[in-house]
Coordinates of C-alpha atoms in Angstrom, one line a residue:
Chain A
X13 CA 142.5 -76.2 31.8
X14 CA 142.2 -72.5 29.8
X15 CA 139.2 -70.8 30.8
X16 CA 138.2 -70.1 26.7
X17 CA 139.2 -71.9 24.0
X18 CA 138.4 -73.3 20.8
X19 CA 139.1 -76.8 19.5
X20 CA 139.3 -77.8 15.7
X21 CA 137.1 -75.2 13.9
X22 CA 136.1 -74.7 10.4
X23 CA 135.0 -71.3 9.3
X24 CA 132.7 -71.3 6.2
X25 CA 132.1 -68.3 4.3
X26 CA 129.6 -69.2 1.7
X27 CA 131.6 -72.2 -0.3
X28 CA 134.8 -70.6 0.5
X29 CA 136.6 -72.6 3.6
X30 CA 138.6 -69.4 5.5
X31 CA 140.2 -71.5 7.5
X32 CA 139.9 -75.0 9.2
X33 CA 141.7 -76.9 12.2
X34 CA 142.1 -74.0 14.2
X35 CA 142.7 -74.3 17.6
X36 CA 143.3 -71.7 20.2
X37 CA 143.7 -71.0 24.2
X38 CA 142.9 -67.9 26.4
X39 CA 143.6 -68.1 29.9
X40 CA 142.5 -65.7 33.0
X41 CA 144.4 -62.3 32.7
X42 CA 145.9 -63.6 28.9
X43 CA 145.6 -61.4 25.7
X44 CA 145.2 -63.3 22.2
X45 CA 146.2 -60.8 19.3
X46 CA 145.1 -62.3 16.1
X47 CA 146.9 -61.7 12.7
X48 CA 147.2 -62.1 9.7
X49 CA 146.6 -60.1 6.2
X50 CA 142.9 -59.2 5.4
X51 CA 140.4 -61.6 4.3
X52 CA 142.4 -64.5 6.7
X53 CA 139.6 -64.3 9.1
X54 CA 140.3 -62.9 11.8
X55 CA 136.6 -60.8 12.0
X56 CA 134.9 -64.3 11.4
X57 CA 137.2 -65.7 13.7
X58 CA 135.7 -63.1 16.3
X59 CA 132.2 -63.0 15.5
X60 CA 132.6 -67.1 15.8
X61 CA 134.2 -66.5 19.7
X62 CA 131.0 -64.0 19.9
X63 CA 128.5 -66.7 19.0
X64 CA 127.4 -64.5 16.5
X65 CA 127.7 -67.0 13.9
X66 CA 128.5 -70.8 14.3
X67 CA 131.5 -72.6 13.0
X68 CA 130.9 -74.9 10.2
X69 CA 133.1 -77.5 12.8
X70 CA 135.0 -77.5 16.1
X71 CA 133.5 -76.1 18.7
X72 CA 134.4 -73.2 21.7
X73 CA 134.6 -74.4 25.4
X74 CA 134.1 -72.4 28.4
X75 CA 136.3 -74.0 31.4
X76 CA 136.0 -77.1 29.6
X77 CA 132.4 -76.8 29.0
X78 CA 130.8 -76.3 25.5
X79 CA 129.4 -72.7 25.0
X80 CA 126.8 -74.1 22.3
X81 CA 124.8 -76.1 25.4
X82 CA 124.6 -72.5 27.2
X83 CA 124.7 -69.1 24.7
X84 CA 122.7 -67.2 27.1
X85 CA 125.5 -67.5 29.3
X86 CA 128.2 -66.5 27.1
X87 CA 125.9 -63.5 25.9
X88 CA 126.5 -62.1 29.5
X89 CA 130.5 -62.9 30.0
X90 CA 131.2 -60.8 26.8
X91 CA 131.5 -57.7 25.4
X92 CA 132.3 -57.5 21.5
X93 CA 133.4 -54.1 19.6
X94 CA 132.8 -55.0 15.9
X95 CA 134.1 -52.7 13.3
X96 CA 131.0 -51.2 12.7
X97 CA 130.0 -48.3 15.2
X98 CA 126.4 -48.9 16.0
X99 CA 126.4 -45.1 17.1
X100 CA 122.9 -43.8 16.4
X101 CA 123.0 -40.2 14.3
X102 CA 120.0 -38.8 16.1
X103 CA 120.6 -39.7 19.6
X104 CA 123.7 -37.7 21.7
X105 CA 126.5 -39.2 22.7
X106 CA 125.3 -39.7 26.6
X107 CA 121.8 -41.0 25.3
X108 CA 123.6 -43.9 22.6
X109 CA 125.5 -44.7 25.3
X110 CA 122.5 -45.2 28.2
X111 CA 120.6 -47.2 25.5
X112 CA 123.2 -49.9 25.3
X113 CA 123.6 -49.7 29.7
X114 CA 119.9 -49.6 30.0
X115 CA 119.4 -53.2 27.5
X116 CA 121.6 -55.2 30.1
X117 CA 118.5 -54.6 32.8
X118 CA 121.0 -53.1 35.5
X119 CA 120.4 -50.4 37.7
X120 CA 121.2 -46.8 36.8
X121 CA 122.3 -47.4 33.4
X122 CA 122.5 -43.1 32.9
X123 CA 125.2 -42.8 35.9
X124 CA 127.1 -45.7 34.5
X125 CA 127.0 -44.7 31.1
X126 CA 128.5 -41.2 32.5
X127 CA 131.2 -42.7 34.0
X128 CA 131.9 -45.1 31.1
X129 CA 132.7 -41.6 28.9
X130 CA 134.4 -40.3 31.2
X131 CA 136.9 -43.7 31.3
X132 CA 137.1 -43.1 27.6
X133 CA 137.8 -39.2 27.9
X134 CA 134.3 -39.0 25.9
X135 CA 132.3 -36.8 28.8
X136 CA 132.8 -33.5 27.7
X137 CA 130.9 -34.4 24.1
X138 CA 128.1 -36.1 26.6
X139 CA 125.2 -33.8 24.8
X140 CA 126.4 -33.8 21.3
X141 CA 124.5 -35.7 18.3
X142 CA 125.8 -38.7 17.2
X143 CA 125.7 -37.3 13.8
X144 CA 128.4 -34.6 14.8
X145 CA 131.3 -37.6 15.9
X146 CA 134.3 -38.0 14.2
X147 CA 135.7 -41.4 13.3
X148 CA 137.7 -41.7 16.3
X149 CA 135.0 -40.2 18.4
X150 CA 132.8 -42.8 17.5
X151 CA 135.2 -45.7 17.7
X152 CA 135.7 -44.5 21.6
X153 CA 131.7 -44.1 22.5
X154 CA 132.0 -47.8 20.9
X155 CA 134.8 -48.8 23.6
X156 CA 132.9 -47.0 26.1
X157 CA 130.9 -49.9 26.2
X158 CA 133.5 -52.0 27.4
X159 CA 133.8 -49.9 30.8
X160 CA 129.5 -50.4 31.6
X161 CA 129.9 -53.6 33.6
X162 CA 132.3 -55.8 34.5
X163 CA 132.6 -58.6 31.7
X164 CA 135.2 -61.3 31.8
X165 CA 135.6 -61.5 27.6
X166 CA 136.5 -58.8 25.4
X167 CA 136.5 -59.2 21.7
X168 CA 137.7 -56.2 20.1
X169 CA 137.8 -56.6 16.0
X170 CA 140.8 -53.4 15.1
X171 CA 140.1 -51.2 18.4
X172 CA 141.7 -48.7 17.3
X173 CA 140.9 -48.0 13.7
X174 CA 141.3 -44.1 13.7
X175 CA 142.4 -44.0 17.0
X176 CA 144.7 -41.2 17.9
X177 CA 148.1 -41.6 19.9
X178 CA 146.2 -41.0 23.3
X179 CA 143.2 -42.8 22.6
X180 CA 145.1 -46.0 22.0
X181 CA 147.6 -45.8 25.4
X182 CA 143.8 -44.9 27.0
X183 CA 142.4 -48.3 25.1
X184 CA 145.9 -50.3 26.3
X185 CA 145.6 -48.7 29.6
X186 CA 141.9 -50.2 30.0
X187 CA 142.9 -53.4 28.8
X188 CA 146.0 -53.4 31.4
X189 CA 143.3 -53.1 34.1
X190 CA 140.8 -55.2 32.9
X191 CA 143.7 -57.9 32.6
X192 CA 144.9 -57.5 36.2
X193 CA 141.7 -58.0 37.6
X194 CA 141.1 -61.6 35.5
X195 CA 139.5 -60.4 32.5
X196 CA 140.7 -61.8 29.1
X197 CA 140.9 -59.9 25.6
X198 CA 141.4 -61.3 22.3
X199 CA 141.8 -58.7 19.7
X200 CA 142.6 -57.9 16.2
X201 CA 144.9 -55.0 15.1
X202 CA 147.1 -54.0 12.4
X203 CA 148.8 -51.3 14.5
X204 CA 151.2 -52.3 17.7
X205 CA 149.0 -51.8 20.8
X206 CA 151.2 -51.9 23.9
X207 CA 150.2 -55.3 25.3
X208 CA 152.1 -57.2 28.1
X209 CA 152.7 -60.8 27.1
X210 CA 150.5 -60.9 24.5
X211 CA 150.4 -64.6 22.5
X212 CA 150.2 -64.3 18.9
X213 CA 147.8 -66.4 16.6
X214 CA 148.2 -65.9 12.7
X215 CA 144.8 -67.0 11.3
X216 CA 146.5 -67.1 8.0
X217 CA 148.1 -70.5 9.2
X218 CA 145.1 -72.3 9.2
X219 CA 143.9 -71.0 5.6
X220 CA 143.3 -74.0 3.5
X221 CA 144.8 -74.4 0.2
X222 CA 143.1 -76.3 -2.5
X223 CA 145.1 -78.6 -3.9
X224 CA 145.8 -78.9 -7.7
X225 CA 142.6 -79.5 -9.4
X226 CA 139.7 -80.3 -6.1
X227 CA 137.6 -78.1 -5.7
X228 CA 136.8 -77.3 -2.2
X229 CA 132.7 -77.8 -1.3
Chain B
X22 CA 111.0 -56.9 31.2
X23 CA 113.1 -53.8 31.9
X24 CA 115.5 -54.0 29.0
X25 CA 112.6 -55.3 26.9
X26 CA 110.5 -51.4 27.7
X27 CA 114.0 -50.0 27.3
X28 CA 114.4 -50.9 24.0
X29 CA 110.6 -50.1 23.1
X30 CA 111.8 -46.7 24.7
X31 CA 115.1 -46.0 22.5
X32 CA 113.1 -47.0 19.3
X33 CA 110.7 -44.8 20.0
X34 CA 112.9 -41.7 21.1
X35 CA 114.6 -42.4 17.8
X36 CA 111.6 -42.5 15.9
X37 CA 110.4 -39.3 17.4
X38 CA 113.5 -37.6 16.9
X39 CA 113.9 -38.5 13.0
X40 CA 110.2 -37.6 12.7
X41 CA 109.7 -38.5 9.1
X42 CA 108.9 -41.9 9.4
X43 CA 105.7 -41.2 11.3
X44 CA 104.9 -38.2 9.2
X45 CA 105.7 -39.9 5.9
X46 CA 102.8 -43.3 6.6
X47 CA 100.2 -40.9 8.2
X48 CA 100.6 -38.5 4.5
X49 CA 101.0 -41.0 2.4
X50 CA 97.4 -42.7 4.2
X51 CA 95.7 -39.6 3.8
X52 CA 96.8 -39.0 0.0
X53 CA 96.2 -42.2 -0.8
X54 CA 92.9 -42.0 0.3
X55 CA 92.0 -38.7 -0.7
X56 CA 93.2 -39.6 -4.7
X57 CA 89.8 -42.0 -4.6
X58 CA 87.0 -39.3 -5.2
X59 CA 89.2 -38.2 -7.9
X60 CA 89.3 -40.9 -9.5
X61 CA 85.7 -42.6 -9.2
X62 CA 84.3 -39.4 -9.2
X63 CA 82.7 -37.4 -6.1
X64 CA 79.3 -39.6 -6.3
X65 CA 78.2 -40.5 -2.3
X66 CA 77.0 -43.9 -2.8
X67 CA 79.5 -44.7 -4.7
X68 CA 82.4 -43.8 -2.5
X69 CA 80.5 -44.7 0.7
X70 CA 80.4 -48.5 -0.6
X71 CA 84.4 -48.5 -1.4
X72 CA 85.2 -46.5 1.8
X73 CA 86.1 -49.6 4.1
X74 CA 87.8 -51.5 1.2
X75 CA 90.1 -48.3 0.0
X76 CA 91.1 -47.1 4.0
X77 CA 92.2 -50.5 4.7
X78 CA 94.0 -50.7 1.3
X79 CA 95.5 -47.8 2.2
X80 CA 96.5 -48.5 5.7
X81 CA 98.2 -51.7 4.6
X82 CA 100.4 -50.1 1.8
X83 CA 101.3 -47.6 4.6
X84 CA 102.7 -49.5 6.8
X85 CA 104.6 -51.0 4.3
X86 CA 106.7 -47.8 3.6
X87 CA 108.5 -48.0 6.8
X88 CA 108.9 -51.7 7.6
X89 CA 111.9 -51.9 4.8
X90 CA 113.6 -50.2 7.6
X91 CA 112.6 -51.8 10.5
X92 CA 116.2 -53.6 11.3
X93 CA 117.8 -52.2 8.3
X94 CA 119.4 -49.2 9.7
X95 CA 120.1 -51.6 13.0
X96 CA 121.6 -53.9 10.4
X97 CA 123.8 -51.6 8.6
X98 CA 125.4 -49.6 11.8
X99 CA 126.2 -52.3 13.7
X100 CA 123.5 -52.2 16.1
X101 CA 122.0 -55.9 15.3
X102 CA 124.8 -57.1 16.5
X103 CA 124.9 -56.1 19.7
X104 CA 120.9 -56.4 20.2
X105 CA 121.7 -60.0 19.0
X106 CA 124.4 -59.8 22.2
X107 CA 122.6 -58.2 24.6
X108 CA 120.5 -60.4 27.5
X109 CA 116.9 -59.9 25.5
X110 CA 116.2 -62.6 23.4
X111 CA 116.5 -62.1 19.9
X112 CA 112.6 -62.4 19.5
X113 CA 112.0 -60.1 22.4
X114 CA 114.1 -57.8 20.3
X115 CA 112.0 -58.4 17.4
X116 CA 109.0 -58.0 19.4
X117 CA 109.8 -55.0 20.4
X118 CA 110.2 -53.7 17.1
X119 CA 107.7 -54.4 15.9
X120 CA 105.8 -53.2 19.1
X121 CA 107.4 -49.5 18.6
X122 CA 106.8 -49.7 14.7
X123 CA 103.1 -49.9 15.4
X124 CA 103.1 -47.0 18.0
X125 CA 104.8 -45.1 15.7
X126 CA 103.2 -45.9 12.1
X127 CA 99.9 -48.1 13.6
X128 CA 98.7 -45.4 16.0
X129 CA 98.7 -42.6 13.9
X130 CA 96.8 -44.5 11.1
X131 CA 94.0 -45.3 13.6
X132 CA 93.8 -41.5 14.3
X133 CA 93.8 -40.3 10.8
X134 CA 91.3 -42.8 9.6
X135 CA 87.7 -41.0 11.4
X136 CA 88.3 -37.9 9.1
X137 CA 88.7 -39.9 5.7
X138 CA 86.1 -41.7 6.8
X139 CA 84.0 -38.8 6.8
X140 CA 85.7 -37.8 3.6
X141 CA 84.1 -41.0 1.9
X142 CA 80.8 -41.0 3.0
X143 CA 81.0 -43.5 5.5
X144 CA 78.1 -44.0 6.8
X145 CA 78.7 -43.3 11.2
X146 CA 77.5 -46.9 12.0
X147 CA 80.4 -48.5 10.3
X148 CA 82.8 -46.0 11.5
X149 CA 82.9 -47.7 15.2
X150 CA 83.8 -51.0 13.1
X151 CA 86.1 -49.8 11.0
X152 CA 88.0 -48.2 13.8
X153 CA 87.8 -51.4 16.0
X154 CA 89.4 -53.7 12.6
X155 CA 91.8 -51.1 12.3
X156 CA 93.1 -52.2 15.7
X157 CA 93.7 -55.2 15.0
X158 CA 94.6 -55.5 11.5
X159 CA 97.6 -52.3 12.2
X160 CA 99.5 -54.8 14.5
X161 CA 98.7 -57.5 12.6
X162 CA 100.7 -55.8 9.5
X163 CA 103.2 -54.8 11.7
X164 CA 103.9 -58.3 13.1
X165 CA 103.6 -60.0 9.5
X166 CA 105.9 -57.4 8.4
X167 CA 108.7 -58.0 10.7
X168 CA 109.1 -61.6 9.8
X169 CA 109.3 -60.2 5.9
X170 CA 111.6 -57.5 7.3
X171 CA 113.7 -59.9 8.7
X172 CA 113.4 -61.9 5.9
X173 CA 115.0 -59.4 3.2
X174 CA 117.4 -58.5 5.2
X175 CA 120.9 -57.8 3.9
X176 CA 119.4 -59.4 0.7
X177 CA 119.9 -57.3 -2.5
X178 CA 117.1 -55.5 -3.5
X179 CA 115.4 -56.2 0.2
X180 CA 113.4 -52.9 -0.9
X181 CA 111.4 -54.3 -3.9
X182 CA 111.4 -58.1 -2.4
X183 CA 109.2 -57.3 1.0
X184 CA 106.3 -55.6 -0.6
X185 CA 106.1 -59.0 -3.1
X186 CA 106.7 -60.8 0.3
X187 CA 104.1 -59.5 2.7
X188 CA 101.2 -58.4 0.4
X189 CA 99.9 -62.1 -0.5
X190 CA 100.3 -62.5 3.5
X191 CA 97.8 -59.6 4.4
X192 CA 95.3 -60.9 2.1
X193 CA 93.4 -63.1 5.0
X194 CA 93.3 -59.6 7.3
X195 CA 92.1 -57.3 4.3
X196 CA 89.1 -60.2 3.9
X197 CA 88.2 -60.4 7.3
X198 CA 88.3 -56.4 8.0
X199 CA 86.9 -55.4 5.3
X200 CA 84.0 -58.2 6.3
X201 CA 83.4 -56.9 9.5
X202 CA 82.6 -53.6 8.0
X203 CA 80.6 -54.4 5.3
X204 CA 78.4 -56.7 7.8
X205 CA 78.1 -53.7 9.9
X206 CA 76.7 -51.8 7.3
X207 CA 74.3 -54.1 5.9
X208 CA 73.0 -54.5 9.4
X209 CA 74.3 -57.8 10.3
X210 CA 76.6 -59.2 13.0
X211 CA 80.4 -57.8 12.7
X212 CA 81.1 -60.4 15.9
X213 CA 82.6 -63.5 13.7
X214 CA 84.6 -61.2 11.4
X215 CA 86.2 -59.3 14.4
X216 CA 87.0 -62.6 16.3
X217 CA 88.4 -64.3 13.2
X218 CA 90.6 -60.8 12.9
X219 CA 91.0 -61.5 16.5
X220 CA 92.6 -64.9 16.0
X221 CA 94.7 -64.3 13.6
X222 CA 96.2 -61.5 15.8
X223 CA 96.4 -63.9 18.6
X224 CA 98.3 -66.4 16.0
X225 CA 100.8 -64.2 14.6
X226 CA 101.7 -62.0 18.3
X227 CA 103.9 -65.3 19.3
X228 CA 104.7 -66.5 15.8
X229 CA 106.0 -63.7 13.8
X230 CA 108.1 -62.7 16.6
X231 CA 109.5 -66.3 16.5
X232 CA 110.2 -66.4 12.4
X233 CA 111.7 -62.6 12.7
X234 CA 113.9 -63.9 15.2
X235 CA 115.1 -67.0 12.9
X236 CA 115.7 -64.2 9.9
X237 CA 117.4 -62.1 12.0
X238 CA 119.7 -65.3 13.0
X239 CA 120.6 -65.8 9.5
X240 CA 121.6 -62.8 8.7
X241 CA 123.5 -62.2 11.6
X242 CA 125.5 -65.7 10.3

């Protein structure tokens, strides 16, 4: 049995069906890259994995037991990086970092937020504002989250969107490691991240098409 | 409990360091308040008998300039999501935004209001009153105003919706403080206006924090 998957789901997007039927399989240590050309789903798809939002049908099983009876649980066993930053302009890098350690309850979320920057090669900008970040910048004190506890899920919607060439082998390397010890990623990415054995799923294969004349919901 | 402080803690620090949104309510109170004796004229009795009505007036509709924001900007960057993530429960989340709005916009109104009390000709045995309804009616705004808040959000036009939202909502709080104070005045009990106030506090602390929750859900979806 995988340890995560997803059986027979529906995304709905206002009226418009994205896609439907989907199925999909992550087991311990296994990377899903999803593709497929914009608009196919793929940031629905994860947001749907996240529990962010529900699928209109199908639903997501954790080692064979349905997610929707425990999302509390699945809160805790993943970390998602959206597209969107969520780094705060007024607050410094160290400080946007400690608020996101300090929300899980842990102990010392300051020292693990430092050495979450310094994983990402972020800890020499520790004291400067948010506001000051380039793109990339801010796309790695994102990932920095990823290294604040151990979390066996890793939803990562384009990691690395304005990347450069060392943060992305940094980014692979992380997901290397967090692979060896169990931990599973599913990601979405335009641009070839240097993955082991990664299986493929093209979201665009489960886009509906209307047939002549209905009219779909 | 921990994260729940924590979070009080970062909205806070963020407030702080932005600054302005304190600022803006506390001026815009005070403003507000001081246009009156221009208006009706500088006559004691006059303004002395519209003094409770006008500060709480004016307390409401300054509360209200910050709550469009209360989990827009979370909305916008990203952050929602990963509050919505994080081990809190989304209404502890909402709870404690609303808990760091009122420190931050409540609080200061409280403060400001003894000196434009003074400005109006309040007479000093309502001003205990009036202070004592301004505690509860601030987090009572605040709390109302999260569910509205949460409400708008990601709706077009959210900005010009919550005010037509919220203000038909305050109406019960206005009538009850502005009671009390009046009651004061005249020499009767304030008791059964303050514990009416009371209960409608009591009522909306674990409900609005439920229906902001449910608002944030959707537009999370």
């Amino acid at each position: 049995m995988p340890r995560f998957e997803g059986r027979d789901l529906t995304c709905l997007r206002s009226t418009r069906v994205v896609f439907a039927g989907l199925d999909f399989a992550v087991d311990t240590g296994a990377a899903l890259v999803l593709v497929g050309p914009n608009g196919s789903g793929k940031s629905s798809l994860l947001r749907l994995m996240a529990g962010l939002s529900r699928p209109f049908a199908g639903q997501f099983l954790w080692d064979g037991a349905a997610i929707a009876d425990e999302p509390d649980v699945h809160r805790a066993r993943l970390r998602y990086v959206g597209h969107l930053d969520a780094v705060k302009p007024a607050l410094s890098v160290l400080e946007n970092l400690t608020a996101w350690a300090a929300l899980d309850g842990g102990a010392d979320p300051r020292g693990r937020a430092l050495a979450a920057l310094e994983r990402f090669a972020l800890d020499h900008l520790a004291d400067v504002p948010g506001r000051y970040l380039s793109a990339g910048q801010k796309r790695r004190l994102n990932l920095s989250r990823l290294a604040l506890a151990a979390a066996p899920l890793w939803l990562l919607d384009e990691p690395t969107t304005a990347l450069d060439r060392a943060s992305v082998a940094r980014l692979a390397a992380e997901i290397r490691r967090h692979r060896a010890s169990g931990g599973m990623v599913v990601l979405s990415t335009h641009t070839d991240l240097d993955l082991e054995a990664p299986a493929v799923l093209d979201v665009s294969d489960f886009a509906v098409q209307p047939a002549p004349g209905e009219v779909l919901l | 409990m921990t994260g729940f402080l924590r979070l009080v803690g970062r909205d806070l620090s963020l407030a702080l360091r932005q600054g302005a949104d304190a600022a803006t309510a506390v001026l815009f109170f005070v403003l507000c308040v001081v246009l009156f004796p221009f208006g009706v004229g500088p006559e004691p009795n006059i303004l002395a008998r519209i003094a409770p009505g006008v500060i709480l007036v004016a307390a409401l509709l300054a509360s209200l300039l910050s709550l469009e924001r209360l989990f827009q900007t979370d909305h916008d960057d990203g952050s929602l999501d990963l509050l919505a993530l994080s081990p809190l429960p989304l209404e502890a989340v909402a709870m404690a935004k609303v808990l760091a709005h009122w420190l931050v916009t409540g609080l200061p109104l409280l403060a400001a209001s003894p000196l434009l009390a003074l400005l109006l000709h309040l007479p000093a045995g309502g001003l205990g009153v009036l202070l004592l309804t301004l505690l509860l009616t601030t987090p009572l705004l605040s709390l109302i105003g999260a569910v509205g808040a949460a409400l708008t959000l990601g709706a077009r036009r959210g900005g010009v919706l919550l005010p037509l939202l919220i203000l038909p909502l305050y109406i019960p709080a206005l009538i009850f403080a502005a009671g009390a104070v009046d009651a004061a005045l005249a020499g009767l009990e304030a008791r059964p206006h303050l514990l009416l106030l009371g209960g409608l506090l009591a009522g909306a602390l674990p409900l609005a924090p439920l229906a902001a929750a449910a608002g944030l859900r959707a537009a999370l979806d």
